[in-house]
């Protein structure tokens, strides 16, 4: 994918469509479709080992299980239903189909955690061990999903990246004990490294708190993110990582300072750029510096920033669903800052000094 279209789309177009279609879904006009991505059809794509895009305490689940076997939480004071996990996924798929009508999509990968169990009223007096399957209820407090577009790819440092979109829903961030209000969603469009299934997220393609009151509102905001995503800028930032390298000594300094960062006095920490990874994740990054098959140091002990970035995003797979995307974005911003520090910028110099 040598050339990417770089025009941007005004949100007034989406607002105009909303005014014209206040009660339902809509189609994107041809003239504003896919403003950032130029199409390339690929066949015979390489087959990579499937790895989960997030691990932590999650489990993989089929969309059909969410649709058929899970109850839908409500706002308790007025019994108004929430937008269910499966509805979020279906709306995202609808938006992807509108934005990329000539492309096919991979099967949706869904990961869930924090199962909330219940039972039907008829089983109120039964012991848990005696419950029949039809007497049990469940839903999952947290859910993350991704949808890949296999025909839109780019290669960086020998790693094939695939355009990917997805989202996170975490009911623990809603006040379900009150009346229905705005509901919160996280949504991103970016790339997935097919070698390791690490996600690459930038601020242009990520909204950490998408507040909506209806299906139509959610669809409009998802489309706005997709249409305004600056793919070329994001890919340039990722490709720039390959132009910078640090020595084993500098890497040790970086990891040591990163671990100190979490224990700094609050006033000192506020003077430094944000770093949201924890000590356990820094241990993983340090281990993989020596042991990872794809992103370890080279024979001279040096490592380029593309590999460092992937060590960060790989360690991020141990994050809980509700912090996963924010940490992924932090990995991108932090590694961009290290590049600037190597160019003499003082903002991130503390981590290398």
XYZ file of C-alpha atoms in Angstrom:
353
model
C 0.000 0.000 0.000
C 2.264 2.726 -1.282
C -0.144 5.644 -1.330
C -2.800 6.599 1.182
C -5.396 9.265 0.581
C -4.946 11.998 3.156
C -8.063 14.127 2.814
C -10.142 14.587 5.964
C -13.896 14.497 6.351
C -15.886 17.215 8.055
C -18.166 15.988 10.834
C -20.911 18.340 9.505
C -21.503 15.732 6.745
C -22.289 13.117 9.372
C -24.461 15.608 11.250
C -26.352 16.371 8.041
C -26.964 12.657 7.446
C -28.226 12.341 11.017
C -30.702 15.166 10.446
C -31.921 13.514 7.253
C -32.217 10.087 8.910
C -33.205 10.691 12.542
C -34.714 7.263 13.146
C -32.408 4.728 11.567
C -29.095 3.643 10.080
C -27.778 5.318 6.960
C -25.369 4.768 4.092
C -22.203 6.761 3.517
C -22.280 8.740 0.263
C -19.704 7.653 -2.314
C -17.875 10.989 -2.220
C -16.936 10.735 1.456
C -16.349 6.994 1.676
C -12.937 5.796 2.933
C -11.130 9.142 3.003
C -7.854 7.781 4.393
C -7.366 4.378 2.786
C -6.689 3.487 -0.819
C -7.929 0.019 -1.749
C -5.699 -2.884 -2.652
C -7.092 -6.366 -3.109
C -4.778 -9.110 -1.883
C -4.978 -12.837 -2.483
C -2.926 -15.703 -1.075
C -2.129 -13.797 2.101
C 0.367 -15.562 4.403
C -1.118 -17.688 7.170
C 0.050 -16.715 10.653
C -0.274 -18.552 13.937
C -3.413 -17.355 15.646
C -2.728 -15.620 18.951
C -5.212 -13.691 21.103
C -5.031 -9.915 20.835
C -5.494 -9.739 24.627
C -4.931 -12.398 27.260
C -5.059 -11.370 30.937
C -8.073 -13.070 32.555
C -10.131 -13.169 29.345
C -11.736 -15.995 27.425
C -12.651 -16.228 23.757
C -16.362 -16.327 22.976
C -18.547 -16.569 19.887
C -20.966 -13.829 18.925
C -23.752 -16.432 18.988
C -23.138 -17.034 22.720
C -23.613 -13.332 23.455
C -26.744 -13.301 21.298
C -28.380 -16.441 22.647
C -26.978 -17.276 26.078
C -26.471 -13.928 27.829
C -29.022 -11.678 29.505
C -28.929 -7.915 28.896
C -28.170 -5.684 31.915
C -30.553 -2.816 32.646
C -30.445 0.461 34.524
C -32.062 -0.630 37.757
C -34.088 2.504 38.633
C -36.113 2.575 35.402
C -35.439 -0.929 33.968
C -34.230 0.608 30.687
C -31.938 -1.796 28.852
C -28.341 -1.069 28.029
C -26.858 -1.382 24.555
C -25.757 -5.005 24.753
C -22.290 -6.254 23.828
C -23.594 -8.019 20.732
C -25.390 -4.870 19.580
C -22.157 -2.887 19.871
C -20.380 -5.470 17.709
C -23.223 -5.547 15.175
C -23.231 -1.742 14.896
C -19.438 -1.722 14.397
C -19.786 -4.368 11.666
C -22.507 -2.282 10.021
C -20.231 0.778 10.089
C -17.307 -1.210 8.671
C -19.520 -2.475 5.847
C -20.651 1.065 5.062
C -17.133 2.496 5.145
C -15.470 -0.393 3.262
C -18.201 -1.796 0.982
C -15.825 -3.503 -1.460
C -13.979 -5.425 1.245
C -14.629 -8.550 3.250
C -13.886 -8.878 6.941
C -12.395 -11.551 9.150
C -14.524 -13.328 11.720
C -14.999 -11.090 14.719
C -12.616 -11.986 17.555
C -14.314 -11.467 20.913
C -12.787 -11.720 24.381
C -14.775 -11.390 27.616
C -14.058 -11.328 31.338
C -15.730 -10.910 34.720
C -18.678 -13.256 34.285
C -21.774 -12.233 36.259
C -23.868 -15.283 37.115
C -27.528 -15.512 38.049
C -30.523 -17.843 38.030
C -34.148 -17.804 36.960
C -36.816 -17.229 39.650
C -38.010 -20.849 39.443
C -34.622 -22.001 40.743
C -34.499 -19.642 43.700
C -34.362 -22.434 46.321
C -31.990 -24.795 44.529
C -28.414 -25.429 45.584
C -25.886 -24.183 43.030
C -24.752 -27.728 42.239
C -28.317 -28.747 41.373
C -28.993 -25.965 38.855
C -29.892 -27.077 35.345
C -28.397 -25.235 32.382
C -31.667 -23.528 31.462
C -31.965 -22.233 35.043
C -28.657 -20.365 34.933
C -28.194 -16.826 33.618
C -25.034 -14.913 32.812
C -23.553 -11.842 31.256
C -19.987 -10.588 31.046
C -19.049 -7.321 32.683
C -16.254 -6.589 30.176
C -15.921 -7.325 26.464
C -13.383 -6.484 23.766
C -13.522 -7.320 20.066
C -11.596 -6.749 16.854
C -12.519 -7.004 13.170
C -9.701 -7.285 10.613
C -9.859 -6.150 6.990
C -7.392 -8.621 5.416
C -7.263 -6.879 2.032
C -5.794 -3.641 3.471
C -2.250 -4.309 4.627
C 1.159 -2.682 5.001
C 4.598 -4.094 5.786
C 6.945 -2.532 8.352
C 10.344 -4.027 9.141
C 9.268 -7.314 7.584
C 6.072 -7.502 9.673
C 2.740 -7.475 7.864
C 0.141 -5.153 9.391
C -3.573 -5.446 8.732
C -6.143 -2.653 9.073
C -8.222 -3.494 12.140
C -11.049 -1.919 14.066
C -12.628 -2.851 17.352
C -13.946 -1.729 20.666
C -14.337 -2.263 24.383
C -17.426 -2.230 26.585
C -17.022 -2.345 30.359
C -20.182 -2.268 32.470
C -18.087 -1.552 35.560
C -17.677 1.965 34.149
C -21.462 2.480 34.006
C -23.753 3.397 36.895
C -26.296 0.618 36.424
C -27.878 1.395 39.811
C -29.323 4.654 38.522
C -31.652 5.730 35.719
C -30.649 5.331 32.096
C -28.099 7.931 31.021
C -25.358 8.226 28.444
C -23.574 4.920 27.924
C -19.796 4.680 27.469
C -17.897 2.774 24.803
C -14.299 2.667 23.605
C -13.630 2.345 19.879
C -10.498 2.271 17.723
C -9.316 1.816 14.170
C -5.646 1.055 13.608
C -3.459 -1.859 12.594
C -2.680 -5.318 13.913
C 0.761 -6.854 13.563
C -0.067 -10.260 12.102
C 3.234 -11.766 13.276
C 2.328 -11.425 16.958
C -1.286 -10.130 16.860
C -0.226 -6.998 18.773
C -2.478 -4.001 18.141
C -1.139 -0.610 17.019
C -3.351 2.244 18.195
C -2.856 6.002 17.715
C -4.762 8.955 19.121
C -6.236 9.717 15.663
C -8.046 6.387 15.612
C -9.102 5.967 19.236
C -11.865 7.375 21.431
C -11.527 6.350 25.071
C -14.986 7.482 26.159
C -17.620 7.481 23.455
C -20.771 8.690 25.249
C -23.997 7.814 23.438
C -27.720 7.653 24.142
C -28.950 5.517 21.225
C -27.950 3.047 18.504
C -27.959 5.819 15.902
C -25.735 8.001 18.079
C -23.276 5.135 18.526
C -23.205 4.412 14.794
C -22.638 8.067 13.924
C -19.724 8.370 16.353
C -18.109 5.130 15.184
C -18.344 6.317 11.582
C -16.836 9.644 12.566
C -13.786 7.883 14.037
C -13.389 5.669 10.958
C -13.739 8.535 8.487
C -11.353 10.844 10.323
C -8.645 8.261 11.027
C -5.317 9.429 9.569
C -3.910 6.093 8.427
C -0.948 7.576 6.556
C 0.154 9.597 9.588
C -0.173 6.548 11.833
C 1.834 4.324 9.493
C 4.542 6.981 9.173
C 4.831 7.111 12.967
C 5.146 3.319 13.134
C 7.665 3.240 10.297
C 9.755 5.942 11.989
C 10.385 3.534 14.876
C 12.572 1.461 12.564
C 14.954 4.421 12.119
C 15.957 4.546 15.792
C 17.942 2.039 17.847
C 19.162 1.898 21.431
C 21.944 -0.150 22.956
C 21.518 -2.825 25.604
C 22.790 -0.334 28.177
C 20.241 2.282 27.111
C 17.470 -0.330 27.184
C 18.473 -1.315 30.727
C 18.426 2.361 31.695
C 14.987 2.761 30.112
C 13.463 -0.231 31.918
C 15.089 0.722 35.222
C 13.773 4.276 35.053
C 10.359 3.013 33.919
C 10.125 0.846 37.034
C 11.205 3.757 39.226
C 8.537 5.933 37.595
C 5.675 4.140 39.363
C 7.226 4.879 42.762
C 8.097 8.541 42.243
C 6.487 11.219 44.421
C 3.309 12.494 42.800
C 4.734 15.985 42.279
C 7.785 14.589 40.447
C 5.694 12.220 38.343
C 3.491 15.101 37.153
C 6.568 16.740 35.621
C 7.256 13.678 33.446
C 5.366 12.178 30.480
C 2.738 9.603 31.436
C 3.673 5.925 31.518
C 0.827 3.584 32.493
C 2.495 0.143 32.406
C 3.067 -1.765 35.647
C 6.079 -3.578 37.107
C 4.901 -7.000 35.972
C 4.666 -5.764 32.401
C 8.155 -4.252 32.590
C 9.408 -7.665 33.742
C 7.839 -9.187 30.622
C 9.422 -6.524 28.403
C 12.846 -7.158 29.980
C 12.512 -10.940 29.530
C 11.386 -10.632 25.916
C 14.320 -8.319 25.155
C 16.420 -11.492 25.361
C 13.937 -14.258 24.541
C 11.270 -13.083 22.079
C 11.661 -14.773 18.698
C 10.529 -11.735 16.682
C 11.517 -8.657 18.683
C 14.559 -9.462 20.820
C 17.873 -7.613 20.641
C 20.178 -8.196 17.700
C 23.522 -10.047 18.052
C 25.273 -6.771 18.944
C 22.867 -6.094 21.795
C 21.049 -3.251 20.018
C 17.302 -3.039 19.456
C 15.318 -0.714 17.221
C 12.312 1.200 18.514
C 9.914 -0.814 16.335
C 10.906 -3.903 18.313
C 10.718 -2.005 21.612
C 7.215 -0.818 20.711
C 6.145 -4.402 20.023
C 7.653 -5.554 23.319
C 5.417 -2.974 24.999
C 2.269 -3.935 23.079
C 2.964 -7.609 23.699
C 3.292 -7.025 27.442
C 0.056 -5.029 27.279
C -1.840 -8.251 26.513
C -1.784 -8.905 30.264
C -3.880 -5.767 30.918
C -7.518 -6.011 31.927
C -10.002 -5.253 29.160
C -11.013 -1.864 30.576
C -7.426 -0.502 30.490
C -6.161 -2.378 27.425
C -6.654 0.222 24.673
C -5.431 3.155 26.765
C -2.183 1.316 27.523
C -1.781 0.418 23.863
C -2.027 4.096 22.952
C 0.400 4.938 25.773
C 2.915 2.471 24.283
C 2.737 4.330 20.965
C 3.058 7.788 22.533
C 5.860 6.680 24.869
C 7.945 5.151 22.082
C 7.426 8.256 19.953
C 8.756 10.223 22.918
C 11.864 8.026 23.140
C 12.499 8.726 19.446
C 12.339 12.450 20.223
C 14.658 11.988 23.204
C 17.226 10.336 20.929
C 16.949 13.435 18.722
C 17.711 15.662 21.718
C 14.220 16.530 22.963
C 14.271 16.927 26.752
C 10.711 15.686 27.392
C 11.613 11.996 27.669
C 15.323 12.374 28.473
C 14.722 11.335 32.107
C 14.005 7.768 30.986
C 17.374 7.502 29.221
C 19.555 9.526 31.575
